[in-house]
């Protein structure tokens, strides 16, 4: 889809603003990136992985010099190579995985956070995209490739699979062991499985992927057949790095679809839900959607229509059409669907820019808002997020780029880890087959 010049300029401004988050939030001494813009926020390893891929886009777009992007990347990769792996309090990770939240100065685990499998996968995806982009002969770019390979091959994906089971655990804690819940149903774990299957050192078994897909839930929503996942981000995250256009696993072959088409349908479902607005939230409409995991006004009740109380939430995985839904809209999540459905996305972005009060921070970053939330003093100006999150801004940078140039997809189509993982998961056709079948 070719956009008018004004729309292209708008996307560049949104992308540049989101990219700025990573430059403002990085600790230049170790490459760790803050979870959010909140003062004193810790490092999120997922935000750091997003940042590594954002540097690739920044270098390609001229947002920062290639040498500077490579330098920031090297600092982070060296830190993860050298930081302590183990169960001790000062450790950063264990068995190649990393703790969800780290002290941004020291890099040690904080908040008794779990060893996070999916956040590690996001970090590794960022490292591998850096390795594919920085392909030059210089010592710095060669070291990026070597470090990314080392970090990927150190991850013990097989260990993360529950004993005598194909199901991957979501996390692990020292002294407590694996968390009691795993990845049931269609989730962002698609990326996790592909990376785990592609490992040349500690791979998952192909059977583990097939067992996971048996937990999928196929639905018909608003006249669309769809692999169901309620939050919008699930339909986007794995697509930041993997081009699912035209390639199919056994599940999608049976459904005569693919994951890219499924994400298009999920995007349309969002718009149709907010247009119907069954819970009568203020501001909802055909061009005002974006219901996903993210910040909200807080866990509390406030007056609603007809004297009924509404339940609001803080950070929660909102979704449609079955909820939870408290009227919180995430414009940044809309951008993540740009490659799937550019027309409704651009219509929504125009709405967000033009609506009273706007949805932009002082830095031009798209922020979540809730027009149905009333303050305790009775004012009804609604709620706008007071902070930005790296996990929200990364997809803005990457998906605008994938829509405009396909950069991340092109790079990762050549990445051995991704290609091997997809093939071991049973994906066929499209760009995976040289004969195009």
CSV table of C-alpha atoms in Angstrom, one decimal:
chain,number,residue,atom,x,y,z
A,1,UNK,CA,0.0,0.0,0.0
A,2,UNK,CA,1.5,3.3,-1.1
A,3,UNK,CA,0.8,6.1,1.4
A,4,UNK,CA,0.3,9.8,0.8
A,5,UNK,CA,3.4,11.9,1.6
A,6,UNK,CA,1.7,13.3,4.7
A,7,UNK,CA,1.0,9.8,6.1
A,8,UNK,CA,4.6,8.8,5.4
A,9,UNK,CA,5.9,11.8,7.3
A,10,UNK,CA,3.5,11.0,10.2
A,11,UNK,CA,4.9,7.5,10.4
A,12,UNK,CA,8.4,8.7,10.3
A,13,UNK,CA,7.7,11.1,13.2
A,14,UNK,CA,6.1,8.4,15.2
A,15,UNK,CA,8.9,6.0,14.5
A,16,UNK,CA,11.6,8.5,15.4
A,17,UNK,CA,9.9,9.5,18.6
A,18,UNK,CA,9.5,5.8,19.7
A,19,UNK,CA,13.2,5.2,18.8
A,20,UNK,CA,14.2,8.1,21.0
A,21,UNK,CA,12.9,6.1,24.0
A,22,UNK,CA,15.8,3.7,23.7
A,23,UNK,CA,18.4,6.4,23.5
A,24,UNK,CA,17.0,8.1,26.6
A,25,UNK,CA,16.5,4.9,28.6
A,26,UNK,CA,19.8,3.1,28.1
A,27,UNK,CA,22.6,2.9,30.6
A,28,UNK,CA,25.6,3.5,28.3
A,29,UNK,CA,28.0,1.7,30.7
A,30,UNK,CA,26.3,-1.7,30.3
A,31,UNK,CA,23.7,-1.4,27.5
A,32,UNK,CA,20.8,-2.2,29.8
A,33,UNK,CA,17.5,-0.4,28.9
A,34,UNK,CA,14.9,0.7,31.5
A,35,UNK,CA,11.5,-1.0,31.6
A,36,UNK,CA,9.8,2.4,31.5
A,37,UNK,CA,10.3,6.1,31.7
A,38,UNK,CA,9.3,6.1,35.3
A,39,UNK,CA,12.2,7.5,37.5
A,40,UNK,CA,14.2,4.7,39.0
A,41,UNK,CA,12.7,2.0,36.7
A,42,UNK,CA,14.8,-1.2,36.5
A,43,UNK,CA,16.1,-2.8,33.4
A,44,UNK,CA,13.7,-5.0,31.5
A,45,UNK,CA,15.5,-7.7,29.4
A,46,UNK,CA,12.7,-7.6,26.9
A,47,UNK,CA,13.0,-3.8,26.5
A,48,UNK,CA,16.8,-4.4,26.0
A,49,UNK,CA,16.1,-6.9,23.3
A,50,UNK,CA,13.7,-4.4,21.6
A,51,UNK,CA,16.4,-1.8,21.9
A,52,UNK,CA,19.0,-4.0,20.1
A,53,UNK,CA,16.6,-4.3,17.1
A,54,UNK,CA,15.7,-0.6,17.3
A,55,UNK,CA,19.4,0.2,16.9
A,56,UNK,CA,19.4,-1.7,13.6
A,57,UNK,CA,16.5,0.4,12.4
A,58,UNK,CA,18.1,3.6,13.7
A,59,UNK,CA,21.3,2.9,11.9
A,60,UNK,CA,19.4,2.1,8.7
A,61,UNK,CA,17.2,5.2,8.9
A,62,UNK,CA,20.0,7.5,9.9
A,63,UNK,CA,18.6,8.2,13.4
A,64,UNK,CA,22.1,7.5,14.7
A,65,UNK,CA,25.4,6.7,13.1
A,66,UNK,CA,26.1,3.0,12.3
A,67,UNK,CA,29.3,3.1,14.4
A,68,UNK,CA,27.3,4.4,17.4
A,69,UNK,CA,24.6,1.8,16.9
A,70,UNK,CA,27.3,-0.9,16.8
A,71,UNK,CA,29.0,0.4,19.9
A,72,UNK,CA,25.7,0.4,21.9
A,73,UNK,CA,25.0,-3.1,20.8
A,74,UNK,CA,28.5,-4.3,21.7
A,75,UNK,CA,28.3,-2.9,25.2
A,76,UNK,CA,25.0,-4.8,25.9
A,77,UNK,CA,26.2,-8.1,24.4
A,78,UNK,CA,29.4,-8.0,26.3
A,79,UNK,CA,27.5,-7.4,29.5
A,80,UNK,CA,25.3,-10.4,29.0
A,81,UNK,CA,28.3,-12.5,28.1
A,82,UNK,CA,30.2,-11.6,31.2
A,83,UNK,CA,27.5,-11.2,33.8
A,84,UNK,CA,27.0,-14.0,36.4
A,85,UNK,CA,25.0,-17.0,35.4
A,86,UNK,CA,23.7,-19.0,38.4
A,87,UNK,CA,21.3,-19.0,41.4
A,88,UNK,CA,23.2,-16.6,43.6
A,89,UNK,CA,21.6,-13.2,44.5
A,90,UNK,CA,24.0,-11.2,42.3
A,91,UNK,CA,23.3,-13.3,39.2
A,92,UNK,CA,21.9,-11.9,36.0
A,93,UNK,CA,20.7,-15.2,34.5
A,94,UNK,CA,20.9,-19.0,34.7
A,95,UNK,CA,21.4,-21.6,32.0
A,96,UNK,CA,21.5,-18.9,29.3
A,97,UNK,CA,18.2,-17.4,30.3
A,98,UNK,CA,17.9,-14.1,32.1
A,99,UNK,CA,15.9,-12.7,35.0
A,100,UNK,CA,12.9,-10.5,33.9
A,101,UNK,CA,14.0,-7.4,35.8
A,102,UNK,CA,17.6,-6.3,36.6
A,103,UNK,CA,19.1,-3.4,38.5
A,104,UNK,CA,20.0,-1.1,35.7
A,105,UNK,CA,23.3,-0.1,37.3
A,106,UNK,CA,24.6,-3.5,38.5
A,107,UNK,CA,22.7,-5.9,36.3
A,108,UNK,CA,21.8,-8.2,39.2
A,109,UNK,CA,18.3,-9.7,39.6
A,110,UNK,CA,15.8,-7.5,41.5
A,111,UNK,CA,12.2,-7.9,42.9
A,112,UNK,CA,12.8,-11.6,43.1
A,113,UNK,CA,11.8,-11.7,39.5
A,114,UNK,CA,11.6,-14.9,37.6
A,115,UNK,CA,13.9,-16.3,35.0
A,116,UNK,CA,11.8,-15.4,32.1
A,117,UNK,CA,11.7,-17.6,29.0
A,118,UNK,CA,9.8,-15.3,26.7
A,119,UNK,CA,11.6,-12.2,27.7
A,120,UNK,CA,14.9,-14.0,27.1
A,121,UNK,CA,13.6,-15.0,23.7
A,122,UNK,CA,12.9,-11.3,22.9
A,123,UNK,CA,16.5,-10.5,24.1
A,124,UNK,CA,17.9,-13.2,21.9
A,125,UNK,CA,15.9,-12.1,18.9
A,126,UNK,CA,17.3,-8.6,19.3
A,127,UNK,CA,20.8,-10.0,19.5
A,128,UNK,CA,20.3,-12.2,16.4
A,129,UNK,CA,18.9,-9.3,14.4
A,130,UNK,CA,22.0,-7.3,15.3
A,131,UNK,CA,24.2,-10.1,14.1
A,132,UNK,CA,22.4,-10.3,10.8
A,133,UNK,CA,22.6,-6.5,10.2
A,134,UNK,CA,26.1,-5.8,11.4
A,135,UNK,CA,27.7,-8.1,8.7
A,136,UNK,CA,30.7,-6.0,7.9
A,137,UNK,CA,34.4,-6.9,8.2
A,138,UNK,CA,35.3,-4.5,11.0
A,139,UNK,CA,36.4,-6.0,14.4
A,140,UNK,CA,33.3,-4.5,16.1
A,141,UNK,CA,30.8,-6.0,13.7
A,142,UNK,CA,32.5,-9.3,13.7
A,143,UNK,CA,32.4,-9.3,17.5
A,144,UNK,CA,28.7,-8.6,17.5
A,145,UNK,CA,28.1,-11.7,15.4
A,146,UNK,CA,30.3,-13.8,17.6
A,147,UNK,CA,28.6,-12.6,20.8
A,148,UNK,CA,25.1,-13.0,19.5
A,149,UNK,CA,25.9,-16.6,18.5
A,150,UNK,CA,27.4,-17.4,21.9
A,151,UNK,CA,24.4,-16.0,23.8
A,152,UNK,CA,22.0,-17.9,21.6
A,153,UNK,CA,23.8,-21.2,21.8
A,154,UNK,CA,24.2,-20.9,25.6
A,155,UNK,CA,20.4,-20.9,26.2
A,156,UNK,CA,19.3,-24.3,27.5
A,157,UNK,CA,15.9,-24.4,25.8
A,158,UNK,CA,15.5,-28.1,26.5
A,159,UNK,CA,15.9,-27.6,30.2
A,160,UNK,CA,12.9,-25.2,30.2
A,161,UNK,CA,10.6,-27.9,28.9
A,162,UNK,CA,8.7,-29.5,31.8
A,163,UNK,CA,9.9,-32.9,32.8
A,164,UNK,CA,8.2,-35.7,30.8
A,165,UNK,CA,6.1,-33.1,29.0
A,166,UNK,CA,6.4,-31.1,25.8
A,167,UNK,CA,5.1,-28.0,27.5
A,168,UNK,CA,7.5,-25.1,28.1
A,169,UNK,CA,7.5,-23.4,31.4
A,170,UNK,CA,6.9,-19.6,31.6
A,171,UNK,CA,9.7,-19.1,34.2
A,172,UNK,CA,11.9,-20.4,37.0
A,173,UNK,CA,12.9,-19.1,40.4
A,174,UNK,CA,15.9,-20.0,42.5
A,175,UNK,CA,14.9,-22.2,45.4
A,176,UNK,CA,11.4,-22.7,44.0
A,177,UNK,CA,12.0,-24.2,40.6
A,178,UNK,CA,9.8,-23.9,37.6
A,179,UNK,CA,6.6,-21.9,37.7
A,180,UNK,CA,3.4,-24.0,37.8
A,181,UNK,CA,2.0,-22.7,34.6
A,182,UNK,CA,3.1,-23.0,31.0
A,183,UNK,CA,2.2,-21.8,27.5
A,184,UNK,CA,-1.3,-23.1,26.9
A,185,UNK,CA,-3.2,-21.7,23.9
A,186,UNK,CA,-2.0,-19.4,21.1
A,187,UNK,CA,0.4,-16.8,22.6
A,188,UNK,CA,3.5,-14.8,21.9
A,189,UNK,CA,5.4,-18.1,22.7
A,190,UNK,CA,5.5,-18.7,18.9
A,191,UNK,CA,8.8,-16.8,18.9
A,192,UNK,CA,10.0,-18.8,21.9
A,193,UNK,CA,9.3,-22.1,20.2
A,194,UNK,CA,10.9,-21.1,16.9
A,195,UNK,CA,14.1,-20.0,18.6
A,196,UNK,CA,14.1,-23.1,20.9
A,197,UNK,CA,13.6,-25.5,18.0
A,198,UNK,CA,16.3,-23.8,16.0
A,199,UNK,CA,19.0,-24.2,18.6
A,200,UNK,CA,22.1,-26.2,17.5
A,201,UNK,CA,23.1,-26.9,21.1
A,202,UNK,CA,20.1,-27.4,23.4
A,203,UNK,CA,17.0,-27.6,21.2
A,204,UNK,CA,13.4,-28.3,21.9
A,205,UNK,CA,11.9,-31.4,20.2
A,206,UNK,CA,9.6,-30.9,17.2
A,207,UNK,CA,7.0,-32.9,19.2
A,208,UNK,CA,6.9,-30.0,21.7
A,209,UNK,CA,5.7,-27.6,19.1
A,210,UNK,CA,3.0,-30.0,17.8
A,211,UNK,CA,1.8,-30.6,21.4
A,212,UNK,CA,1.6,-26.8,21.9
A,213,UNK,CA,-0.6,-26.3,18.8
A,214,UNK,CA,-3.1,-28.8,20.1
A,215,UNK,CA,-4.0,-26.3,22.8
A,216,UNK,CA,-5.0,-23.7,20.2
A,217,UNK,CA,-8.6,-22.3,20.2
A,218,UNK,CA,-10.1,-21.7,16.7
A,219,UNK,CA,-13.1,-19.3,16.8
A,220,UNK,CA,-15.5,-17.3,14.6
A,221,UNK,CA,-15.6,-13.7,15.7
A,222,UNK,CA,-17.6,-11.1,13.9
A,223,UNK,CA,-17.9,-13.4,10.9
A,224,UNK,CA,-14.1,-14.0,10.8
A,225,UNK,CA,-12.5,-17.4,11.4
A,226,UNK,CA,-9.5,-16.8,13.6
A,227,UNK,CA,-6.9,-18.5,15.8
A,228,UNK,CA,-8.0,-16.8,19.1
A,229,UNK,CA,-5.9,-14.8,21.4
A,230,UNK,CA,-7.6,-11.8,23.2
A,231,UNK,CA,-4.8,-9.2,23.6
A,232,UNK,CA,-3.6,-7.6,20.3
A,233,UNK,CA,0.1,-7.9,21.1
A,234,UNK,CA,0.0,-11.7,20.9
A,235,UNK,CA,-0.9,-11.3,17.2
A,236,UNK,CA,2.1,-9.0,16.7
A,237,UNK,CA,5.1,-9.9,18.8
A,238,UNK,CA,6.5,-12.9,17.0
A,239,UNK,CA,6.0,-11.0,13.7
A,240,UNK,CA,8.4,-8.3,14.7
A,241,UNK,CA,11.2,-10.6,13.5
A,242,UNK,CA,9.6,-13.4,11.6
A,243,UNK,CA,7.9,-13.0,8.2
A,244,UNK,CA,5.0,-15.3,8.4
A,245,UNK,CA,3.5,-14.3,5.0
A,246,UNK,CA,2.7,-17.4,3.0
A,247,UNK,CA,4.4,-19.9,5.3
A,248,UNK,CA,2.3,-22.5,7.2
A,249,UNK,CA,2.7,-25.0,9.9
A,250,UNK,CA,0.5,-28.1,10.0
A,251,UNK,CA,-2.2,-26.2,12.0
A,252,UNK,CA,-2.5,-23.4,9.5
A,253,UNK,CA,-2.3,-25.7,6.5
A,254,UNK,CA,-5.4,-27.5,7.9
A,255,UNK,CA,-7.1,-24.1,8.3
A,256,UNK,CA,-6.1,-22.8,4.9
A,257,UNK,CA,-4.6,-19.7,6.5
A,258,UNK,CA,-1.3,-18.4,7.9
A,259,UNK,CA,-0.2,-16.4,11.0
A,260,UNK,CA,0.1,-13.2,9.0
A,261,UNK,CA,-3.5,-13.5,7.7
A,262,UNK,CA,-4.6,-14.4,11.2
A,263,UNK,CA,-3.1,-11.2,12.6
A,264,UNK,CA,-4.9,-9.2,9.9
A,265,UNK,CA,-8.2,-10.8,11.1
A,266,UNK,CA,-7.3,-10.1,14.7
A,267,UNK,CA,-6.8,-6.4,13.8
A,268,UNK,CA,-10.2,-6.2,12.0
A,269,UNK,CA,-11.8,-7.9,15.0
A,270,UNK,CA,-10.5,-5.1,17.2
A,271,UNK,CA,-12.1,-2.4,15.1
A,272,UNK,CA,-15.4,-4.3,14.8
A,273,UNK,CA,-15.5,-4.7,18.6
A,274,UNK,CA,-14.9,-1.1,19.4
A,275,UNK,CA,-17.4,0.0,16.7
A,276,UNK,CA,-20.1,-2.1,18.4
A,277,UNK,CA,-18.9,-1.0,21.9
A,278,UNK,CA,-20.9,-3.5,23.9
A,279,UNK,CA,-19.8,-2.1,27.2
A,280,UNK,CA,-20.5,1.5,26.2
A,281,UNK,CA,-17.0,2.9,26.8
A,282,UNK,CA,-16.5,6.6,26.1
A,283,UNK,CA,-14.6,7.3,22.9
A,284,UNK,CA,-14.8,3.8,21.4
A,285,UNK,CA,-15.5,3.6,17.7
A,286,UNK,CA,-14.4,2.2,14.3
A,287,UNK,CA,-11.2,4.2,14.4
A,288,UNK,CA,-10.6,4.1,18.1
A,289,UNK,CA,-9.2,0.7,19.0
A,290,UNK,CA,-6.1,-1.0,20.4
A,291,UNK,CA,-7.0,-3.2,23.3
A,292,UNK,CA,-4.0,-5.2,24.6
A,293,UNK,CA,-1.7,-5.8,27.5
A,294,UNK,CA,-0.5,-2.6,29.1
A,295,UNK,CA,-0.9,0.1,31.7
A,296,UNK,CA,-4.2,1.3,32.9
A,297,UNK,CA,-5.7,3.8,35.4
A,298,UNK,CA,-5.3,1.3,38.3
A,299,UNK,CA,-7.1,-1.4,40.1
A,300,UNK,CA,-10.2,0.4,41.4
A,301,UNK,CA,-13.9,1.0,40.8
A,302,UNK,CA,-15.5,4.2,39.5
A,303,UNK,CA,-19.0,5.3,38.6
A,304,UNK,CA,-20.3,4.1,35.3
A,305,UNK,CA,-23.5,4.4,33.2
A,306,UNK,CA,-26.9,4.2,34.9
A,307,UNK,CA,-25.3,4.3,38.4
A,308,UNK,CA,-23.4,1.1,37.8
A,309,UNK,CA,-19.8,0.8,39.0
A,310,UNK,CA,-17.0,0.1,36.5
A,311,UNK,CA,-14.0,-2.0,37.3
A,312,UNK,CA,-10.7,-0.5,36.1
A,313,UNK,CA,-7.3,-2.2,36.0
A,314,UNK,CA,-3.6,-1.3,36.3
A,315,UNK,CA,-1.2,-3.4,34.2
A,316,UNK,CA,-3.2,-6.3,32.8
A,317,UNK,CA,-3.6,-8.2,29.5
A,318,UNK,CA,-6.8,-6.6,28.1
A,319,UNK,CA,-8.4,-8.2,25.1
A,320,UNK,CA,-11.5,-8.6,22.8
A,321,UNK,CA,-14.2,-9.7,22.6
A,322,UNK,CA,-14.2,-11.5,26.0
A,323,UNK,CA,-12.1,-9.1,28.0
A,324,UNK,CA,-10.9,-7.9,30.3
A,325,UNK,CA,-11.8,-4.5,29.0
A,326,UNK,CA,-12.0,-1.3,31.1
A,327,UNK,CA,-12.0,1.3,28.3
A,328,UNK,CA,-8.2,1.6,28.0
A,329,UNK,CA,-6.9,2.2,24.5
A,330,UNK,CA,-3.3,1.7,23.5
A,331,UNK,CA,-2.5,3.7,20.3
A,332,UNK,CA,1.0,2.3,20.2
A,333,UNK,CA,-0.4,-1.2,19.9
A,334,UNK,CA,-2.4,-0.1,16.8
A,335,UNK,CA,0.9,0.7,15.0
A,336,UNK,CA,2.0,-2.9,15.6
A,337,UNK,CA,-0.7,-4.0,13.2
A,338,UNK,CA,0.4,-1.7,10.4
A,339,UNK,CA,1.8,-4.4,8.1
A,340,UNK,CA,-1.3,-6.5,8.5
A,341,UNK,CA,-4.0,-3.9,7.9
A,342,UNK,CA,-2.6,-0.5,6.9
A,343,UNK,CA,-5.9,1.2,6.0
A,344,UNK,CA,-7.6,0.8,9.4
A,345,UNK,CA,-4.3,1.5,11.2
A,346,UNK,CA,-3.8,4.8,9.4
A,347,UNK,CA,-7.4,5.8,10.0
A,348,UNK,CA,-7.0,5.1,13.7
A,349,UNK,CA,-3.7,7.1,13.8
A,350,UNK,CA,-5.3,10.1,12.2
A,351,UNK,CA,-8.1,9.8,14.8
A,352,UNK,CA,-5.6,9.7,17.7
A,353,UNK,CA,-3.8,12.8,16.4
A,354,UNK,CA,-6.9,14.8,15.9
A,355,UNK,CA,-9.0,13.8,19.0
A,356,UNK,CA,-9.3,16.3,21.9
A,357,UNK,CA,-6.5,16.0,24.3
A,358,UNK,CA,-4.4,14.0,21.9
A,359,UNK,CA,-2.6,10.8,22.7
A,360,UNK,CA,1.0,12.0,22.4
A,361,UNK,CA,3.6,12.7,25.1
A,362,UNK,CA,5.8,15.7,25.1
A,363,UNK,CA,8.3,13.6,23.1
A,364,UNK,CA,5.7,12.7,20.5
A,365,UNK,CA,5.3,9.1,21.8
A,366,UNK,CA,1.9,7.5,21.6
A,367,UNK,CA,0.5,6.8,25.0
A,368,UNK,CA,-2.4,4.7,26.4
A,369,UNK,CA,-5.5,6.6,27.5
A,370,UNK,CA,-8.9,5.9,29.1
A,371,UNK,CA,-11.7,8.4,28.5
A,372,UNK,CA,-14.2,6.5,30.7
A,373,UNK,CA,-12.1,6.9,33.8
A,374,UNK,CA,-13.4,9.5,36.3
A,375,UNK,CA,-11.1,10.8,39.0
A,376,UNK,CA,-12.1,10.5,42.7
A,377,UNK,CA,-13.0,14.2,42.8
A,378,UNK,CA,-15.6,13.7,40.0
A,379,UNK,CA,-13.7,15.2,37.1
A,380,UNK,CA,-14.1,13.3,33.9
A,381,UNK,CA,-11.1,14.3,31.8
A,382,UNK,CA,-10.1,10.7,31.7
A,383,UNK,CA,-6.7,9.0,32.2
A,384,UNK,CA,-3.6,9.2,30.1
A,385,UNK,CA,-0.6,7.1,30.9
A,386,UNK,CA,2.1,9.1,32.8
A,387,UNK,CA,4.9,6.9,31.5
A,388,UNK,CA,6.2,5.1,28.4
A,389,UNK,CA,7.3,1.4,28.3
A,390,UNK,CA,10.1,0.0,26.2
A,391,UNK,CA,8.1,-3.1,25.5
A,392,UNK,CA,5.4,-0.8,24.0
A,393,UNK,CA,7.7,1.4,21.9
A,394,UNK,CA,9.8,-1.3,20.4
A,395,UNK,CA,7.1,-2.7,18.2
A,396,UNK,CA,6.3,0.8,17.0
A,397,UNK,CA,9.9,1.2,15.7
A,398,UNK,CA,10.1,-2.3,14.2
A,399,UNK,CA,6.7,-2.6,12.6
A,400,UNK,CA,6.8,0.7,10.9
A,401,UNK,CA,10.1,-0.4,9.5
A,402,UNK,CA,8.7,-3.8,8.4
A,403,UNK,CA,5.8,-2.0,6.7
A,404,UNK,CA,8.0,0.5,5.0
A,405,UNK,CA,11.0,-1.6,4.0
A,406,UNK,CA,10.7,-5.1,5.4
A,407,UNK,CA,14.1,-4.7,7.0
A,408,UNK,CA,13.8,-7.0,10.0
A,409,UNK,CA,11.9,-9.6,8.0
A,410,UNK,CA,14.6,-9.6,5.2
A,411,UNK,CA,17.4,-10.0,7.8
A,412,UNK,CA,15.8,-12.8,9.7
A,413,UNK,CA,14.8,-14.8,6.6
A,414,UNK,CA,18.6,-15.3,6.3
A,415,UNK,CA,19.1,-16.1,10.0
A,416,UNK,CA,19.9,-19.8,10.5
A,417,UNK,CA,18.3,-20.0,13.9
A,418,UNK,CA,14.9,-18.7,12.5
A,419,UNK,CA,15.0,-20.8,9.3
A,420,UNK,CA,16.0,-24.0,11.2
A,421,UNK,CA,13.4,-23.4,13.9
A,422,UNK,CA,10.6,-22.8,11.4
A,423,UNK,CA,11.4,-25.9,9.5
A,424,UNK,CA,11.6,-28.1,12.6
A,425,UNK,CA,8.2,-26.7,13.6
A,426,UNK,CA,6.9,-28.0,10.3
A,427,UNK,CA,6.5,-24.7,8.4
A,428,UNK,CA,6.6,-25.0,4.7
A,429,UNK,CA,6.0,-23.1,1.4
A,430,UNK,CA,6.5,-19.4,0.7
A,431,UNK,CA,10.0,-18.0,1.2
A,432,UNK,CA,11.1,-21.1,3.1
A,433,UNK,CA,10.9,-23.2,-0.1
A,434,UNK,CA,13.3,-22.3,-2.9
A,435,UNK,CA,10.8,-23.8,-5.4
A,436,UNK,CA,8.0,-21.6,-3.9
A,437,UNK,CA,5.7,-24.5,-3.1
